């Protein structure tokens, strides 16, 4: 399986491994081999053969805590205290270790436990820092992906301009064409 990393932050890319949450949820971390593939594609190391069903469940729990916290609104729907504790407790563990192999190339080594700690640590940095104000939901009404808006104007609308943005632009083009066509 190929995963998509367009959220602008590793923790939000993990949150996107459950897609179409509000309409037709698709679980992308269905088993150990999926989690192993996500970890490798995220650049956090090679844990093939060392991922079990319990690891998948723990990563899903962390993912959901991150998603709920990142999509919370402090005034209307504040983050759950249990989610904050889970993210913080997981972040306190030992993280994966980078090994610099050459200029421009580092390889990450660690266990699934260390991957969990690394993702949770990055979530703490995002959610506890100023960039939490830049977290947005995709403007596609069916997409539930969150992303960090790093645009200068702060007006990014789509999680990915190739997929959700492309569909929206194509639909707008078809609407304009049908409105201007004779008949």
PDB file of C-alpha atoms in Angstrom:
ATOM      1  CA  UNK A   1       0.000   0.000   0.000  1.00  0.00           C
ATOM      2  CA  UNK A   2       1.152   3.488  -0.825  1.00  0.00           C
ATOM      3  CA  UNK A   3       0.349   6.133   1.769  1.00  0.00           C
ATOM      4  CA  UNK A   4      -0.126   9.839   1.086  1.00  0.00           C
ATOM      5  CA  UNK A   5       1.908  12.375   3.041  1.00  0.00           C
ATOM      6  CA  UNK A   6       0.407  15.781   2.193  1.00  0.00           C
ATOM      7  CA  UNK A   7      -0.647  17.101   5.600  1.00  0.00           C
ATOM      8  CA  UNK A   8       2.530  19.039   6.242  1.00  0.00           C
ATOM      9  CA  UNK A   9       3.119  17.208   9.504  1.00  0.00           C
ATOM     10  CA  UNK A  10       3.829  13.592  10.405  1.00  0.00           C
ATOM     11  CA  UNK A  11       1.206  13.426  13.183  1.00  0.00           C
ATOM     12  CA  UNK A  12      -1.526  14.647  10.813  1.00  0.00           C
ATOM     13  CA  UNK A  13      -0.379  12.189   8.154  1.00  0.00           C
ATOM     14  CA  UNK A  14      -0.887   9.444  10.736  1.00  0.00           C
ATOM     15  CA  UNK A  15      -4.357  10.854  11.482  1.00  0.00           C
ATOM     16  CA  UNK A  16      -5.142  10.508   7.771  1.00  0.00           C
ATOM     17  CA  UNK A  17      -4.725   6.722   7.877  1.00  0.00           C
ATOM     18  CA  UNK A  18      -8.453   6.532   8.598  1.00  0.00           C
ATOM     19  CA  UNK A  19      -9.967   8.156   5.527  1.00  0.00           C
ATOM     20  CA  UNK A  20     -13.447   9.509   4.751  1.00  0.00           C
ATOM     21  CA  UNK A  21     -14.316   9.430   8.471  1.00  0.00           C
ATOM     22  CA  UNK A  22     -17.733  11.056   8.162  1.00  0.00           C
ATOM     23  CA  UNK A  23     -19.072   9.213   5.108  1.00  0.00           C
ATOM     24  CA  UNK A  24     -17.378   5.911   4.358  1.00  0.00           C
ATOM     25  CA  UNK A  25     -14.476   5.261   6.749  1.00  0.00           C
ATOM     26  CA  UNK A  26     -11.610   3.248   5.299  1.00  0.00           C
ATOM     27  CA  UNK A  27      -9.014   1.871   7.709  1.00  0.00           C
ATOM     28  CA  UNK A  28      -5.572   2.021   6.100  1.00  0.00           C
ATOM     29  CA  UNK A  29      -3.826   0.469   9.117  1.00  0.00           C
ATOM     30  CA  UNK A  30      -5.689  -2.819   8.812  1.00  0.00           C
ATOM     31  CA  UNK A  31      -2.854  -4.998  10.030  1.00  0.00           C
ATOM     32  CA  UNK A  32       0.810  -5.232  10.995  1.00  0.00           C
ATOM     33  CA  UNK A  33       2.038  -5.151   7.395  1.00  0.00           C
ATOM     34  CA  UNK A  34       0.146  -1.883   6.793  1.00  0.00           C
ATOM     35  CA  UNK A  35       1.640  -0.258   9.880  1.00  0.00           C
ATOM     36  CA  UNK A  36       5.087  -1.479   8.893  1.00  0.00           C
ATOM     37  CA  UNK A  37       4.619   0.050   5.419  1.00  0.00           C
ATOM     38  CA  UNK A  38       3.404   3.364   6.889  1.00  0.00           C
ATOM     39  CA  UNK A  39       6.424   3.555   9.220  1.00  0.00           C
ATOM     40  CA  UNK A  40       8.818   2.876   6.348  1.00  0.00           C
ATOM     41  CA  UNK A  41       7.121   5.333   3.971  1.00  0.00           C
ATOM     42  CA  UNK A  42       7.066   7.980   6.708  1.00  0.00           C
ATOM     43  CA  UNK A  43      10.846   7.618   6.868  1.00  0.00           C
ATOM     44  CA  UNK A  44      10.884   6.415  10.458  1.00  0.00           C
ATOM     45  CA  UNK A  45      12.766   3.187   9.841  1.00  0.00           C
ATOM     46  CA  UNK A  46      12.321  -0.379   8.763  1.00  0.00           C
ATOM     47  CA  UNK A  47      10.375  -2.443  11.299  1.00  0.00           C
ATOM     48  CA  UNK A  48       9.265  -5.209   8.902  1.00  0.00           C
ATOM     49  CA  UNK A  49       8.577  -8.409  10.772  1.00  0.00           C
ATOM     50  CA  UNK A  50       8.600  -6.648  14.139  1.00  0.00           C
ATOM     51  CA  UNK A  51       5.054  -5.251  14.151  1.00  0.00           C
ATOM     52  CA  UNK A  52       2.248  -7.088  15.910  1.00  0.00           C
ATOM     53  CA  UNK A  53      -1.512  -6.653  16.214  1.00  0.00           C
ATOM     54  CA  UNK A  54      -1.093  -4.902  19.602  1.00  0.00           C
ATOM     55  CA  UNK A  55       1.217  -2.351  17.959  1.00  0.00           C
ATOM     56  CA  UNK A  56      -1.432  -1.629  15.331  1.00  0.00           C
ATOM     57  CA  UNK A  57      -4.051  -1.085  18.028  1.00  0.00           C
ATOM     58  CA  UNK A  58      -1.786   1.255  20.005  1.00  0.00           C
ATOM     59  CA  UNK A  59      -0.970   3.266  16.876  1.00  0.00           C
ATOM     60  CA  UNK A  60      -4.690   3.550  16.059  1.00  0.00           C
ATOM     61  CA  UNK A  61      -5.401   4.783  19.608  1.00  0.00           C
ATOM     62  CA  UNK A  62      -2.654   7.401  19.260  1.00  0.00           C
ATOM     63  CA  UNK A  63      -3.965   8.349  15.808  1.00  0.00           C
ATOM     64  CA  UNK A  64      -7.484   8.939  17.111  1.00  0.00           C
ATOM     65  CA  UNK A  65      -6.238  10.964  20.073  1.00  0.00           C
ATOM     66  CA  UNK A  66      -4.201  13.120  17.691  1.00  0.00           C
ATOM     67  CA  UNK A  67      -7.128  13.563  15.286  1.00  0.00           C
ATOM     68  CA  UNK A  68      -9.601  14.522  18.017  1.00  0.00           C
ATOM     69  CA  UNK A  69      -7.133  16.925  19.599  1.00  0.00           C
ATOM     70  CA  UNK A  70      -6.063  18.522  16.315  1.00  0.00           C
ATOM     71  CA  UNK A  71      -9.674  19.036  15.224  1.00  0.00           C
ATOM     72  CA  UNK A  72     -10.848  20.315  18.624  1.00  0.00           C
ATOM     73  CA  UNK A  73     -12.045  23.865  19.101  1.00  0.00           C
ATOM     74  CA  UNK A  74     -11.073  25.251  22.507  1.00  0.00           C
ATOM     75  CA  UNK A  75     -14.259  27.342  22.704  1.00  0.00           C
ATOM     76  CA  UNK A  76     -16.839  24.900  21.362  1.00  0.00           C
ATOM     77  CA  UNK A  77     -15.349  21.418  21.700  1.00  0.00           C
ATOM     78  CA  UNK A  78     -12.179  21.420  23.809  1.00  0.00           C
ATOM     79  CA  UNK A  79      -9.696  18.541  23.563  1.00  0.00           C
ATOM     80  CA  UNK A  80     -10.331  15.538  25.769  1.00  0.00           C
ATOM     81  CA  UNK A  81      -8.105  15.332  28.838  1.00  0.00           C
ATOM     82  CA  UNK A  82      -7.575  11.609  28.221  1.00  0.00           C
ATOM     83  CA  UNK A  83      -6.321  12.301  24.688  1.00  0.00           C
ATOM     84  CA  UNK A  84      -3.882  14.916  25.961  1.00  0.00           C
ATOM     85  CA  UNK A  85      -2.591  12.454  28.565  1.00  0.00           C
ATOM     86  CA  UNK A  86      -2.230   9.629  26.017  1.00  0.00           C
ATOM     87  CA  UNK A  87      -0.275  11.806  23.576  1.00  0.00           C
ATOM     88  CA  UNK A  88       1.961  13.190  26.340  1.00  0.00           C
ATOM     89  CA  UNK A  89       2.550   9.812  27.986  1.00  0.00           C
ATOM     90  CA  UNK A  90       3.444   8.230  24.640  1.00  0.00           C
ATOM     91  CA  UNK A  91       5.745  11.142  23.748  1.00  0.00           C
ATOM     92  CA  UNK A  92       7.742  10.561  26.940  1.00  0.00           C
ATOM     93  CA  UNK A  93       9.182   7.319  25.575  1.00  0.00           C
ATOM     94  CA  UNK A  94      12.481   6.887  23.787  1.00  0.00           C
ATOM     95  CA  UNK A  95      12.316   8.052  20.162  1.00  0.00           C
ATOM     96  CA  UNK A  96      13.787   6.571  17.002  1.00  0.00           C
ATOM     97  CA  UNK A  97      17.437   7.382  16.464  1.00  0.00           C
ATOM     98  CA  UNK A  98      18.776   8.976  13.291  1.00  0.00           C
ATOM     99  CA  UNK A  99      22.079   7.739  11.896  1.00  0.00           C
ATOM    100  CA  UNK A 100      23.804  10.124   9.485  1.00  0.00           C
ATOM    101  CA  UNK A 101      25.090   7.944   6.655  1.00  0.00           C
ATOM    102  CA  UNK A 102      26.244  10.792   4.434  1.00  0.00           C
ATOM    103  CA  UNK A 103      25.521  14.435   3.831  1.00  0.00           C
ATOM    104  CA  UNK A 104      21.823  14.668   2.998  1.00  0.00           C
ATOM    105  CA  UNK A 105      21.016  11.107   4.045  1.00  0.00           C
ATOM    106  CA  UNK A 106      20.009   9.941   7.502  1.00  0.00           C
ATOM    107  CA  UNK A 107      18.501   6.564   8.307  1.00  0.00           C
ATOM    108  CA  UNK A 108      16.218   6.117  11.299  1.00  0.00           C
ATOM    109  CA  UNK A 109      16.462   3.076  13.558  1.00  0.00           C
ATOM    110  CA  UNK A 110      14.150   1.970  16.320  1.00  0.00           C
ATOM    111  CA  UNK A 111      11.318  -0.198  17.492  1.00  0.00           C
ATOM    112  CA  UNK A 112       7.602   0.321  16.981  1.00  0.00           C
ATOM    113  CA  UNK A 113       7.505   1.656  20.555  1.00  0.00           C
ATOM    114  CA  UNK A 114      10.062   4.286  19.584  1.00  0.00           C
ATOM    115  CA  UNK A 115       8.078   5.163  16.441  1.00  0.00           C
ATOM    116  CA  UNK A 116       5.007   5.733  18.615  1.00  0.00           C
ATOM    117  CA  UNK A 117       7.035   8.019  20.899  1.00  0.00           C
ATOM    118  CA  UNK A 118       8.430   9.928  17.913  1.00  0.00           C
ATOM    119  CA  UNK A 119       5.009  10.545  16.357  1.00  0.00           C
ATOM    120  CA  UNK A 120       3.532  11.518  19.734  1.00  0.00           C
ATOM    121  CA  UNK A 121       6.449  13.871  20.414  1.00  0.00           C
ATOM    122  CA  UNK A 122       5.914  15.576  17.072  1.00  0.00           C
ATOM    123  CA  UNK A 123       2.191  15.824  17.848  1.00  0.00           C
ATOM    124  CA  UNK A 124       3.036  17.541  21.161  1.00  0.00           C
ATOM    125  CA  UNK A 125       5.262  20.026  19.361  1.00  0.00           C
ATOM    126  CA  UNK A 126       2.547  20.787  16.773  1.00  0.00           C
ATOM    127  CA  UNK A 127      -0.453  20.862  19.108  1.00  0.00           C
ATOM    128  CA  UNK A 128       1.376  22.660  21.907  1.00  0.00           C
ATOM    129  CA  UNK A 129       3.028  25.268  19.715  1.00  0.00           C
ATOM    130  CA  UNK A 130       1.926  28.189  17.558  1.00  0.00           C
ATOM    131  CA  UNK A 131       1.363  26.035  14.459  1.00  0.00           C
ATOM    132  CA  UNK A 132      -1.743  24.517  16.063  1.00  0.00           C
ATOM    133  CA  UNK A 133      -3.505  27.670  14.845  1.00  0.00           C
ATOM    134  CA  UNK A 134      -2.570  26.743  11.283  1.00  0.00           C
ATOM    135  CA  UNK A 135      -4.290  23.344  11.352  1.00  0.00           C
ATOM    136  CA  UNK A 136      -7.126  23.245   8.820  1.00  0.00           C
ATOM    137  CA  UNK A 137      -9.695  20.746   7.589  1.00  0.00           C
ATOM    138  CA  UNK A 138      -9.856  20.052   3.883  1.00  0.00           C
ATOM    139  CA  UNK A 139     -12.568  22.109   2.173  1.00  0.00           C
ATOM    140  CA  UNK A 140     -13.857  18.995   0.391  1.00  0.00           C
ATOM    141  CA  UNK A 141     -17.029  18.215   2.337  1.00  0.00           C
ATOM    142  CA  UNK A 142     -16.335  14.468   2.240  1.00  0.00           C
ATOM    143  CA  UNK A 143     -12.601  14.578   2.970  1.00  0.00           C
ATOM    144  CA  UNK A 144     -11.699  14.521   6.638  1.00  0.00           C
ATOM    145  CA  UNK A 145      -7.966  15.101   6.290  1.00  0.00           C
ATOM    146  CA  UNK A 146      -6.341  17.748   8.472  1.00  0.00           C
ATOM    147  CA  UNK A 147      -3.296  19.702   7.311  1.00  0.00           C
ATOM    148  CA  UNK A 148      -1.001  22.481   8.426  1.00  0.00           C
ATOM    149  CA  UNK A 149      -1.483  25.573   6.285  1.00  0.00           C
ATOM    150  CA  UNK A 150       2.041  26.829   5.627  1.00  0.00           C
ATOM    151  CA  UNK A 151       0.900  29.200   2.887  1.00  0.00           C
ATOM    152  CA  UNK A 152       1.947  32.815   3.270  1.00  0.00           C
ATOM    153  CA  UNK A 153      -1.637  34.073   3.210  1.00  0.00           C
ATOM    154  CA  UNK A 154      -2.980  31.300   5.447  1.00  0.00           C
ATOM    155  CA  UNK A 155      -5.744  30.596   2.951  1.00  0.00           C
ATOM    156  CA  UNK A 156      -4.975  27.058   1.776  1.00  0.00           C
ATOM    157  CA  UNK A 157      -8.250  25.171   1.323  1.00  0.00           C
ATOM    158  CA  UNK A 158      -7.378  21.675   0.145  1.00  0.00           C
ATOM    159  CA  UNK A 159      -5.397  18.908   1.790  1.00  0.00           C
ATOM    160  CA  UNK A 160      -3.891  18.172  -1.607  1.00  0.00           C
ATOM    161  CA  UNK A 161      -4.267  20.259  -4.751  1.00  0.00           C
ATOM    162  CA  UNK A 162      -3.888  17.142  -6.904  1.00  0.00           C
ATOM    163  CA  UNK A 163      -6.783  15.179  -5.371  1.00  0.00           C
ATOM    164  CA  UNK A 164      -9.376  17.203  -3.462  1.00  0.00           C
ATOM    165  CA  UNK A 165      -8.363  20.510  -5.033  1.00  0.00           C
ATOM    166  CA  UNK A 166      -8.297  18.949  -8.494  1.00  0.00           C
ATOM    167  CA  UNK A 167     -11.784  17.474  -8.076  1.00  0.00           C
ATOM    168  CA  UNK A 168     -13.139  20.820  -6.880  1.00  0.00           C
ATOM    169  CA  UNK A 169     -11.553  22.692  -9.767  1.00  0.00           C
ATOM    170  CA  UNK A 170     -12.868  20.162 -12.292  1.00  0.00           C
ATOM    171  CA  UNK A 171     -16.388  20.384 -10.833  1.00  0.00           C
ATOM    172  CA  UNK A 172     -16.280  24.204 -10.917  1.00  0.00           C
ATOM    173  CA  UNK A 173     -15.118  24.094 -14.540  1.00  0.00           C
ATOM    174  CA  UNK A 174     -17.989  21.743 -15.477  1.00  0.00           C
ATOM    175  CA  UNK A 175     -20.493  24.041 -13.727  1.00  0.00           C
ATOM    176  CA  UNK A 176     -19.180  27.119 -15.541  1.00  0.00           C
ATOM    177  CA  UNK A 177     -19.268  25.311 -18.861  1.00  0.00           C
ATOM    178  CA  UNK A 178     -22.807  24.067 -18.406  1.00  0.00           C
ATOM    179  CA  UNK A 179     -23.995  27.569 -17.438  1.00  0.00           C
ATOM    180  CA  UNK A 180     -22.485  29.122 -20.563  1.00  0.00           C
ATOM    181  CA  UNK A 181     -23.396  26.434 -23.063  1.00  0.00           C
ATOM    182  CA  UNK A 182     -26.207  27.224 -25.497  1.00  0.00           C
ATOM    183  CA  UNK A 183     -29.477  25.433 -25.167  1.00  0.00           C
TER     184      UNK A 183
END
